[in-house]
């Protein structure tokens, strides 16, 4: 019996095992379940038109003279509107703002989509410009009381920043989900 006839069944079997593993690895999915229990919370909406902030288009020439960490365009301001608050909060109380979204691959304190190579958004809250870090609960003093069933406003500022050196093209599109809790 030739060597090929002796080895052929093992080659076929090993090929089937590798192919079977490859197929099995691509047929699954991951589901992430999340929930929180807090003493009190509010519904959150945004005053931005269509819940979208657009800095427009910059050309390579626009950013050629910029350095890493430089701001592009003007800051954009908007408010997070809190409504249907489930409990009262004194004016000197702390409300916790959580902003869920992708952090930049180049600056963990900014938001960016995973494929962004040079652009990221920095978020600041209240008139004191408290940095809102991706996926971290941040305590804020609003300076106004919240009544049960009432509402409040969190002033926000968004800045667009260059996070890496020279880039010919890039696209930033990062959703951020805001929630609040207190007490």
GROMACS .gro file of C-alpha atoms in nm:
model
  183
    1UNK     CA    1   0.000   0.000   0.000
    2UNK     CA    2   0.141   0.340  -0.095
    3UNK     CA    3   0.217   0.611   0.158
    4UNK     CA    4  -0.051   0.838   0.009
    5UNK     CA    5  -0.321   0.571   0.057
    6UNK     CA    6  -0.209   0.524   0.418
    7UNK     CA    7  -0.201   0.900   0.503
    8UNK     CA    8  -0.501   1.019   0.298
    9UNK     CA    9  -0.769   0.920   0.557
   10UNK     CA   10  -0.585   1.117   0.828
   11UNK     CA   11  -0.555   1.425   0.605
   12UNK     CA   12  -0.928   1.414   0.525
   13UNK     CA   13  -1.025   1.366   0.891
   14UNK     CA   14  -0.804   1.650   1.013
   15UNK     CA   15  -0.946   1.879   0.744
   16UNK     CA   16  -1.300   1.799   0.855
   17UNK     CA   17  -1.214   1.867   1.220
   18UNK     CA   18  -1.064   2.208   1.135
   19UNK     CA   19  -1.360   2.297   0.911
   20UNK     CA   20  -1.604   2.187   1.181
   21UNK     CA   21  -1.435   2.411   1.438
   22UNK     CA   22  -1.436   2.707   1.199
   23UNK     CA   23  -1.808   2.669   1.134
   24UNK     CA   24  -1.890   2.624   1.503
   25UNK     CA   25  -1.704   2.942   1.597
   26UNK     CA   26  -1.901   3.162   1.358
   27UNK     CA   27  -2.250   3.037   1.445
   28UNK     CA   28  -2.272   3.186   1.797
   29UNK     CA   29  -2.359   3.528   1.928
   30UNK     CA   30  -2.305   3.723   2.247
   31UNK     CA   31  -2.588   3.900   2.426
   32UNK     CA   32  -2.509   4.143   2.707
   33UNK     CA   33  -2.779   4.191   2.969
   34UNK     CA   34  -2.771   4.502   3.185
   35UNK     CA   35  -2.981   4.636   3.469
   36UNK     CA   36  -2.940   4.876   3.759
   37UNK     CA   37  -3.125   4.933   4.081
   38UNK     CA   38  -3.102   5.286   4.218
   39UNK     CA   39  -3.300   5.472   4.480
   40UNK     CA   40  -3.418   5.730   4.227
   41UNK     CA   41  -3.387   5.818   3.861
   42UNK     CA   42  -3.530   6.040   3.587
   43UNK     CA   43  -3.611   6.000   3.220
   44UNK     CA   44  -3.336   6.163   3.011
   45UNK     CA   45  -3.370   6.336   2.676
   46UNK     CA   46  -3.158   6.582   2.481
   47UNK     CA   47  -3.224   6.930   2.347
   48UNK     CA   48  -3.012   6.864   2.038
   49UNK     CA   49  -3.211   6.850   1.717
   50UNK     CA   50  -3.268   6.484   1.638
   51UNK     CA   51  -3.030   6.392   1.922
   52UNK     CA   52  -2.742   6.453   1.681
   53UNK     CA   53  -2.444   6.686   1.696
   54UNK     CA   54  -2.267   6.740   1.365
   55UNK     CA   55  -1.938   6.926   1.325
   56UNK     CA   56  -1.955   6.887   0.949
   57UNK     CA   57  -1.664   6.802   0.722
   58UNK     CA   58  -1.302   6.903   0.765
   59UNK     CA   59  -1.048   6.868   0.486
   60UNK     CA   60  -0.699   6.725   0.525
   61UNK     CA   61  -0.573   7.081   0.477
   62UNK     CA   62  -0.791   7.198   0.770
   63UNK     CA   63  -0.618   6.958   1.007
   64UNK     CA   64  -0.266   6.966   0.857
   65UNK     CA   65  -0.150   7.239   1.096
   66UNK     CA   66  -0.319   7.082   1.400
   67UNK     CA   67  -0.141   6.886   1.671
   68UNK     CA   68  -0.258   6.587   1.872
   69UNK     CA   69  -0.496   6.718   2.139
   70UNK     CA   70  -0.606   7.024   1.940
   71UNK     CA   71  -0.974   7.105   1.913
   72UNK     CA   72  -1.143   7.100   1.574
   73UNK     CA   73  -1.432   7.337   1.515
   74UNK     CA   74  -1.635   7.505   1.784
   75UNK     CA   75  -1.771   7.349   2.102
   76UNK     CA   76  -2.132   7.235   2.075
   77UNK     CA   77  -2.364   7.293   2.370
   78UNK     CA   78  -2.683   7.109   2.451
   79UNK     CA   79  -2.886   7.015   2.756
   80UNK     CA   80  -2.982   6.682   2.902
   81UNK     CA   81  -3.342   6.727   3.011
   82UNK     CA   82  -3.446   6.521   3.314
   83UNK     CA   83  -3.818   6.454   3.347
   84UNK     CA   84  -4.047   6.228   3.551
   85UNK     CA   85  -3.797   6.217   3.837
   86UNK     CA   86  -3.896   5.941   4.078
   87UNK     CA   87  -3.790   6.113   4.402
   88UNK     CA   88  -3.689   6.448   4.545
   89UNK     CA   89  -3.326   6.561   4.557
   90UNK     CA   90  -3.205   6.860   4.758
   91UNK     CA   91  -3.025   7.141   4.573
   92UNK     CA   92  -2.698   7.039   4.738
   93UNK     CA   93  -2.747   6.672   4.650
   94UNK     CA   94  -2.546   6.473   4.397
   95UNK     CA   95  -2.691   6.327   4.083
   96UNK     CA   96  -2.491   6.054   3.910
   97UNK     CA   97  -2.463   6.078   3.533
   98UNK     CA   98  -2.360   5.768   3.341
   99UNK     CA   99  -2.262   5.800   2.975
  100UNK     CA  100  -2.240   5.465   2.799
  101UNK     CA  101  -2.049   5.461   2.473
  102UNK     CA  102  -1.727   5.355   2.304
  103UNK     CA  103  -1.415   5.514   2.443
  104UNK     CA  104  -1.152   5.636   2.202
  105UNK     CA  105  -0.870   5.395   2.123
  106UNK     CA  106  -0.631   5.688   2.171
  107UNK     CA  107  -0.776   5.870   2.474
  108UNK     CA  108  -0.978   5.680   2.733
  109UNK     CA  109  -1.142   6.004   2.854
  110UNK     CA  110  -1.310   6.066   2.518
  111UNK     CA  111  -1.577   5.897   2.308
  112UNK     CA  112  -1.517   5.759   1.958
  113UNK     CA  113  -1.633   5.476   1.736
  114UNK     CA  114  -1.389   5.180   1.728
  115UNK     CA  115  -1.277   5.261   1.373
  116UNK     CA  116  -1.203   5.630   1.438
  117UNK     CA  117  -0.834   5.688   1.372
  118UNK     CA  118  -0.798   6.052   1.471
  119UNK     CA  119  -1.124   6.201   1.602
  120UNK     CA  120  -1.284   6.184   1.946
  121UNK     CA  121  -1.543   6.375   2.149
  122UNK     CA  122  -1.482   6.518   2.496
  123UNK     CA  123  -1.795   6.572   2.705
  124UNK     CA  124  -1.822   6.822   2.991
  125UNK     CA  125  -2.122   6.868   3.221
  126UNK     CA  126  -2.265   7.162   3.417
  127UNK     CA  127  -2.126   7.513   3.430
  128UNK     CA  128  -1.828   7.372   3.620
  129UNK     CA  129  -1.721   7.168   3.313
  130UNK     CA  130  -1.701   6.832   3.490
  131UNK     CA  131  -1.539   6.575   3.259
  132UNK     CA  132  -1.773   6.290   3.163
  133UNK     CA  133  -1.563   5.978   3.107
  134UNK     CA  134  -1.701   5.691   2.897
  135UNK     CA  135  -1.871   5.417   3.099
  136UNK     CA  136  -1.799   5.574   3.439
  137UNK     CA  137  -2.062   5.712   3.674
  138UNK     CA  138  -1.986   6.080   3.745
  139UNK     CA  139  -2.129   6.272   4.042
  140UNK     CA  140  -2.268   6.617   3.962
  141UNK     CA  141  -2.407   6.897   4.178
  142UNK     CA  142  -2.685   7.063   3.979
  143UNK     CA  143  -2.742   7.346   4.226
  144UNK     CA  144  -3.119   7.313   4.192
  145UNK     CA  145  -3.361   7.094   4.380
  146UNK     CA  146  -3.551   6.815   4.208
  147UNK     CA  147  -3.904   6.734   4.322
  148UNK     CA  148  -4.073   6.399   4.281
  149UNK     CA  149  -4.230   6.392   3.935
  150UNK     CA  150  -4.033   6.705   3.849
  151UNK     CA  151  -3.759   6.790   3.608
  152UNK     CA  152  -3.410   6.939   3.586
  153UNK     CA  153  -3.153   7.033   3.326
  154UNK     CA  154  -2.788   6.933   3.291
  155UNK     CA  155  -2.598   7.173   3.062
  156UNK     CA  156  -2.349   6.984   2.844
  157UNK     CA  157  -2.058   7.082   2.620
  158UNK     CA  158  -1.913   6.860   2.347
  159UNK     CA  159  -1.575   6.925   2.190
  160UNK     CA  160  -1.422   6.750   1.888
  161UNK     CA  161  -1.050   6.671   1.924
  162UNK     CA  162  -0.766   6.534   1.715
  163UNK     CA  163  -0.626   6.226   1.892
  164UNK     CA  164  -0.350   6.115   1.656
  165UNK     CA  165  -0.113   6.273   1.407
  166UNK     CA  166  -0.161   6.328   1.036
  167UNK     CA  167  -0.462   6.146   0.892
  168UNK     CA  168  -0.597   6.189   0.541
  169UNK     CA  169  -0.951   6.071   0.622
  170UNK     CA  170  -1.155   5.962   0.918
  171UNK     CA  171  -1.516   5.936   1.030
  172UNK     CA  172  -1.660   5.987   1.376
  173UNK     CA  173  -2.004   5.853   1.455
  174UNK     CA  174  -2.042   5.746   1.816
  175UNK     CA  175  -2.372   5.705   2.000
  176UNK     CA  176  -2.370   5.783   2.373
  177UNK     CA  177  -2.656   5.677   2.603
  178UNK     CA  178  -2.709   5.891   2.913
  179UNK     CA  179  -2.877   5.775   3.235
  180UNK     CA  180  -2.906   5.938   3.577
  181UNK     CA  181  -2.953   5.806   3.928
  182UNK     CA  182  -2.945   5.961   4.274
  183UNK     CA  183  -3.015   5.916   4.648
   0.00000   0.00000   0.00000
